Amino acid sequence: LKVFRLIEIYFARRIVCNIATTSVDKLLASLHKDILEYQSASPEAKYADIMSYILLTRAGITHIPQDSEIATAVQNNPTYYQRKAHVNFILTSVDDQSKEAALLKQIADQEMKLTIEHIMPQTLSK
């Protein structure tokens, strides 16, 4: 579960910052092998902890955005103009801690139409 959550966080942060997915396929293809290499050197290390370390120490095009990058992106990147699939991913990612799995499945299957206005309306009122 922690491994999937790390992958979700990785992609959610990149989507919020509008960072292209170029080269991410190569990162994911080699990630398991890299984790096993770290584990062979430190057998007591947990798989998810090693994965977290690898993702946090990435540099360049496959890096995970830092909190400062997220803050800048939230202030400057209008979510209304992002791809619908990306917005749905972010909304379900934000919402998954407070709702049941059945609700998430409805959103993912597009049985329930969720928009950014469910989190923050485009026009704010007092």
PDB file of C-alpha atoms in Angstrom:
ATOM      1  CA  LEU A   1       0.000   0.000   0.000  1.00  0.00           C
ATOM      2  CA  LYS A   2       2.833   2.400   0.837  1.00  0.00           C
ATOM      3  CA  VAL A   3       4.512   1.709  -2.525  1.00  0.00           C
ATOM      4  CA  PHE A   4       1.331   2.581  -4.421  1.00  0.00           C
ATOM      5  CA  ARG A   5       0.861   5.703  -2.307  1.00  0.00           C
ATOM      6  CA  LEU A   6       4.433   6.812  -3.139  1.00  0.00           C
ATOM      7  CA  ILE A   7       3.767   6.372  -6.858  1.00  0.00           C
ATOM      8  CA  GLU A   8       0.513   8.305  -6.513  1.00  0.00           C
ATOM      9  CA  ILE A   9       2.286  11.155  -4.724  1.00  0.00           C
ATOM     10  CA  TYR A  10       5.059  11.183  -7.329  1.00  0.00           C
ATOM     11  CA  PHE A  11       2.609  11.577 -10.217  1.00  0.00           C
ATOM     12  CA  ALA A  12       0.285  13.959  -8.365  1.00  0.00           C
ATOM     13  CA  ARG A  13       3.142  16.368  -7.615  1.00  0.00           C
ATOM     14  CA  ARG A  14       4.359  16.254 -11.199  1.00  0.00           C
ATOM     15  CA  ILE A  15       0.850  16.856 -12.559  1.00  0.00           C
ATOM     16  CA  VAL A  16       0.283  19.848 -10.260  1.00  0.00           C
ATOM     17  CA  CYS A  17       3.568  21.340 -11.503  1.00  0.00           C
ATOM     18  CA  ASN A  18       2.786  20.543 -15.164  1.00  0.00           C
ATOM     19  CA  ILE A  19       5.987  18.527 -15.512  1.00  0.00           C
ATOM     20  CA  ALA A  20       6.013  16.290 -18.574  1.00  0.00           C
ATOM     21  CA  THR A  21       6.164  12.538 -18.119  1.00  0.00           C
ATOM     22  CA  THR A  22       9.142  12.252 -20.462  1.00  0.00           C
ATOM     23  CA  SER A  23      11.610   9.628 -19.182  1.00  0.00           C
ATOM     24  CA  VAL A  24       9.375   8.564 -16.295  1.00  0.00           C
ATOM     25  CA  ASP A  25       8.858   5.231 -18.055  1.00  0.00           C
ATOM     26  CA  LYS A  26      12.602   4.551 -17.821  1.00  0.00           C
ATOM     27  CA  LEU A  27      12.603   5.487 -14.126  1.00  0.00           C
ATOM     28  CA  LEU A  28       9.723   3.129 -13.379  1.00  0.00           C
ATOM     29  CA  ALA A  29      11.219   0.344 -15.498  1.00  0.00           C
ATOM     30  CA  SER A  30      14.435   0.350 -13.464  1.00  0.00           C
ATOM     31  CA  LEU A  31      12.983   1.291 -10.061  1.00  0.00           C
ATOM     32  CA  HIS A  32      12.398  -2.261  -8.784  1.00  0.00           C
ATOM     33  CA  LYS A  33      15.891  -3.349  -9.814  1.00  0.00           C
ATOM     34  CA  ASP A  34      17.410  -0.293  -8.120  1.00  0.00           C
ATOM     35  CA  ILE A  35      15.459  -0.974  -4.924  1.00  0.00           C
ATOM     36  CA  LEU A  36      16.664  -4.587  -4.853  1.00  0.00           C
ATOM     37  CA  GLU A  37      20.273  -3.409  -5.270  1.00  0.00           C
ATOM     38  CA  TYR A  38      19.888  -1.078  -2.273  1.00  0.00           C
ATOM     39  CA  GLN A  39      18.274  -3.913  -0.315  1.00  0.00           C
ATOM     40  CA  SER A  40      21.130  -6.291  -1.041  1.00  0.00           C
ATOM     41  CA  ALA A  41      23.531  -3.745   0.461  1.00  0.00           C
ATOM     42  CA  SER A  42      21.229  -3.055   3.430  1.00  0.00           C
ATOM     43  CA  PRO A  43      18.952  -6.088   4.005  1.00  0.00           C
ATOM     44  CA  GLU A  44      17.277  -4.457   7.015  1.00  0.00           C
ATOM     45  CA  ALA A  45      15.963  -1.592   4.859  1.00  0.00           C
ATOM     46  CA  LYS A  46      12.296  -1.756   3.919  1.00  0.00           C
ATOM     47  CA  TYR A  47      11.290  -1.789   0.251  1.00  0.00           C
ATOM     48  CA  ALA A  48       9.000   1.263   0.506  1.00  0.00           C
ATOM     49  CA  ASP A  49      11.604   3.261   2.453  1.00  0.00           C
ATOM     50  CA  ILE A  50      14.224   2.620  -0.232  1.00  0.00           C
ATOM     51  CA  MET A  51      11.736   3.578  -2.924  1.00  0.00           C
ATOM     52  CA  SER A  52      10.965   6.804  -1.086  1.00  0.00           C
ATOM     53  CA  TYR A  53      14.683   7.583  -0.834  1.00  0.00           C
ATOM     54  CA  ILE A  54      15.240   6.945  -4.547  1.00  0.00           C
ATOM     55  CA  LEU A  55      12.316   9.133  -5.582  1.00  0.00           C
ATOM     56  CA  LEU A  56      13.288  11.948  -3.222  1.00  0.00           C
ATOM     57  CA  THR A  57      16.889  12.034  -4.408  1.00  0.00           C
ATOM     58  CA  ARG A  58      16.130  12.028  -8.137  1.00  0.00           C
ATOM     59  CA  ALA A  59      17.427  15.027 -10.052  1.00  0.00           C
ATOM     60  CA  GLY A  60      16.733  16.339 -13.511  1.00  0.00           C
ATOM     61  CA  ILE A  61      13.721  15.512 -15.627  1.00  0.00           C
ATOM     62  CA  THR A  62      12.442  12.698 -13.361  1.00  0.00           C
ATOM     63  CA  HIS A  63      12.698  14.568 -10.046  1.00  0.00           C
ATOM     64  CA  ILE A  64       9.792  14.841  -7.630  1.00  0.00           C
ATOM     65  CA  PRO A  65       8.719  18.454  -7.143  1.00  0.00           C
ATOM     66  CA  GLN A  66       9.625  19.993  -3.787  1.00  0.00           C
ATOM     67  CA  ASP A  67       7.075  21.796  -1.605  1.00  0.00           C
ATOM     68  CA  SER A  68       8.235  25.186  -2.920  1.00  0.00           C
ATOM     69  CA  GLU A  69       7.574  24.050  -6.514  1.00  0.00           C
ATOM     70  CA  ILE A  70       4.108  22.850  -5.501  1.00  0.00           C
ATOM     71  CA  ALA A  71       3.313  26.188  -3.834  1.00  0.00           C
ATOM     72  CA  THR A  72       4.421  28.125  -6.917  1.00  0.00           C
ATOM     73  CA  ALA A  73       2.460  25.841  -9.229  1.00  0.00           C
ATOM     74  CA  VAL A  74      -0.732  26.098  -7.182  1.00  0.00           C
ATOM     75  CA  GLN A  75      -0.470  29.897  -7.278  1.00  0.00           C
ATOM     76  CA  ASN A  76       0.420  30.175 -10.971  1.00  0.00           C
ATOM     77  CA  ASN A  77      -1.027  27.191 -12.869  1.00  0.00           C
ATOM     78  CA  PRO A  78      -4.774  27.458 -13.433  1.00  0.00           C
ATOM     79  CA  THR A  79      -6.189  23.993 -12.855  1.00  0.00           C
ATOM     80  CA  TYR A  80      -9.160  24.787 -15.090  1.00  0.00           C
ATOM     81  CA  TYR A  81      -6.951  24.529 -18.163  1.00  0.00           C
ATOM     82  CA  GLN A  82      -5.219  21.258 -17.311  1.00  0.00           C
ATOM     83  CA  ARG A  83      -6.174  17.996 -18.975  1.00  0.00           C
ATOM     84  CA  LYS A  84      -9.402  16.571 -17.563  1.00  0.00           C
ATOM     85  CA  ALA A  85      -7.789  13.202 -16.783  1.00  0.00           C
ATOM     86  CA  HIS A  86      -5.060  14.964 -14.776  1.00  0.00           C
ATOM     87  CA  VAL A  87      -7.597  17.027 -12.837  1.00  0.00           C
ATOM     88  CA  ASN A  88      -9.641  13.896 -12.068  1.00  0.00           C
ATOM     89  CA  PHE A  89      -6.484  12.140 -10.860  1.00  0.00           C
ATOM     90  CA  ILE A  90      -5.640  15.031  -8.530  1.00  0.00           C
ATOM     91  CA  LEU A  91      -9.197  15.313  -7.224  1.00  0.00           C
ATOM     92  CA  THR A  92      -9.414  11.596  -6.444  1.00  0.00           C
ATOM     93  CA  SER A  93      -5.931  11.684  -4.930  1.00  0.00           C
ATOM     94  CA  VAL A  94      -6.934  14.528  -2.621  1.00  0.00           C
ATOM     95  CA  ASP A  95     -10.264  12.937  -1.817  1.00  0.00           C
ATOM     96  CA  ASP A  96      -9.179   9.316  -1.302  1.00  0.00           C
ATOM     97  CA  GLN A  97      -8.283   9.735   2.352  1.00  0.00           C
ATOM     98  CA  SER A  98     -11.811  10.746   3.321  1.00  0.00           C
ATOM     99  CA  LYS A  99     -14.103   8.670   1.127  1.00  0.00           C
ATOM    100  CA  GLU A 100     -14.885   5.018   0.645  1.00  0.00           C
ATOM    101  CA  ALA A 101     -13.349   3.039  -2.217  1.00  0.00           C
ATOM    102  CA  ALA A 102     -16.743   2.685  -3.933  1.00  0.00           C
ATOM    103  CA  LEU A 103     -16.950   6.468  -4.358  1.00  0.00           C
ATOM    104  CA  LEU A 104     -13.457   6.585  -5.881  1.00  0.00           C
ATOM    105  CA  LYS A 105     -14.414   3.843  -8.302  1.00  0.00           C
ATOM    106  CA  GLN A 106     -17.471   5.870  -9.369  1.00  0.00           C
ATOM    107  CA  ILE A 107     -15.264   8.893 -10.018  1.00  0.00           C
ATOM    108  CA  ALA A 108     -12.635   6.874 -11.877  1.00  0.00           C
ATOM    109  CA  ASP A 109     -15.304   5.207 -14.026  1.00  0.00           C
ATOM    110  CA  GLN A 110     -16.759   8.668 -14.667  1.00  0.00           C
ATOM    111  CA  GLU A 111     -20.118   7.598 -13.231  1.00  0.00           C
ATOM    112  CA  MET A 112     -19.838  10.613 -10.971  1.00  0.00           C
ATOM    113  CA  LYS A 113     -18.894  13.887 -12.630  1.00  0.00           C
ATOM    114  CA  LEU A 114     -16.432  15.652 -10.368  1.00  0.00           C
ATOM    115  CA  THR A 115     -14.938  19.012 -11.278  1.00  0.00           C
ATOM    116  CA  ILE A 116     -12.437  21.344  -9.698  1.00  0.00           C
ATOM    117  CA  GLU A 117     -15.398  23.378  -8.381  1.00  0.00           C
ATOM    118  CA  HIS A 118     -16.008  20.571  -5.869  1.00  0.00           C
ATOM    119  CA  ILE A 119     -12.768  21.636  -4.176  1.00  0.00           C
ATOM    120  CA  MET A 120     -12.635  25.367  -4.954  1.00  0.00           C
ATOM    121  CA  PRO A 121     -15.105  27.349  -7.057  1.00  0.00           C
ATOM    122  CA  GLN A 122     -13.730  29.349  -9.960  1.00  0.00           C
ATOM    123  CA  THR A 123     -15.341  32.491  -8.553  1.00  0.00           C
ATOM    124  CA  LEU A 124     -14.855  32.858  -4.831  1.00  0.00           C
ATOM    125  CA  SER A 125     -17.467  34.439  -2.625  1.00  0.00           C
ATOM    126  CA  LYS A 126     -17.148  35.600   0.966  1.00  0.00           C
TER     127      LYS A 126
END
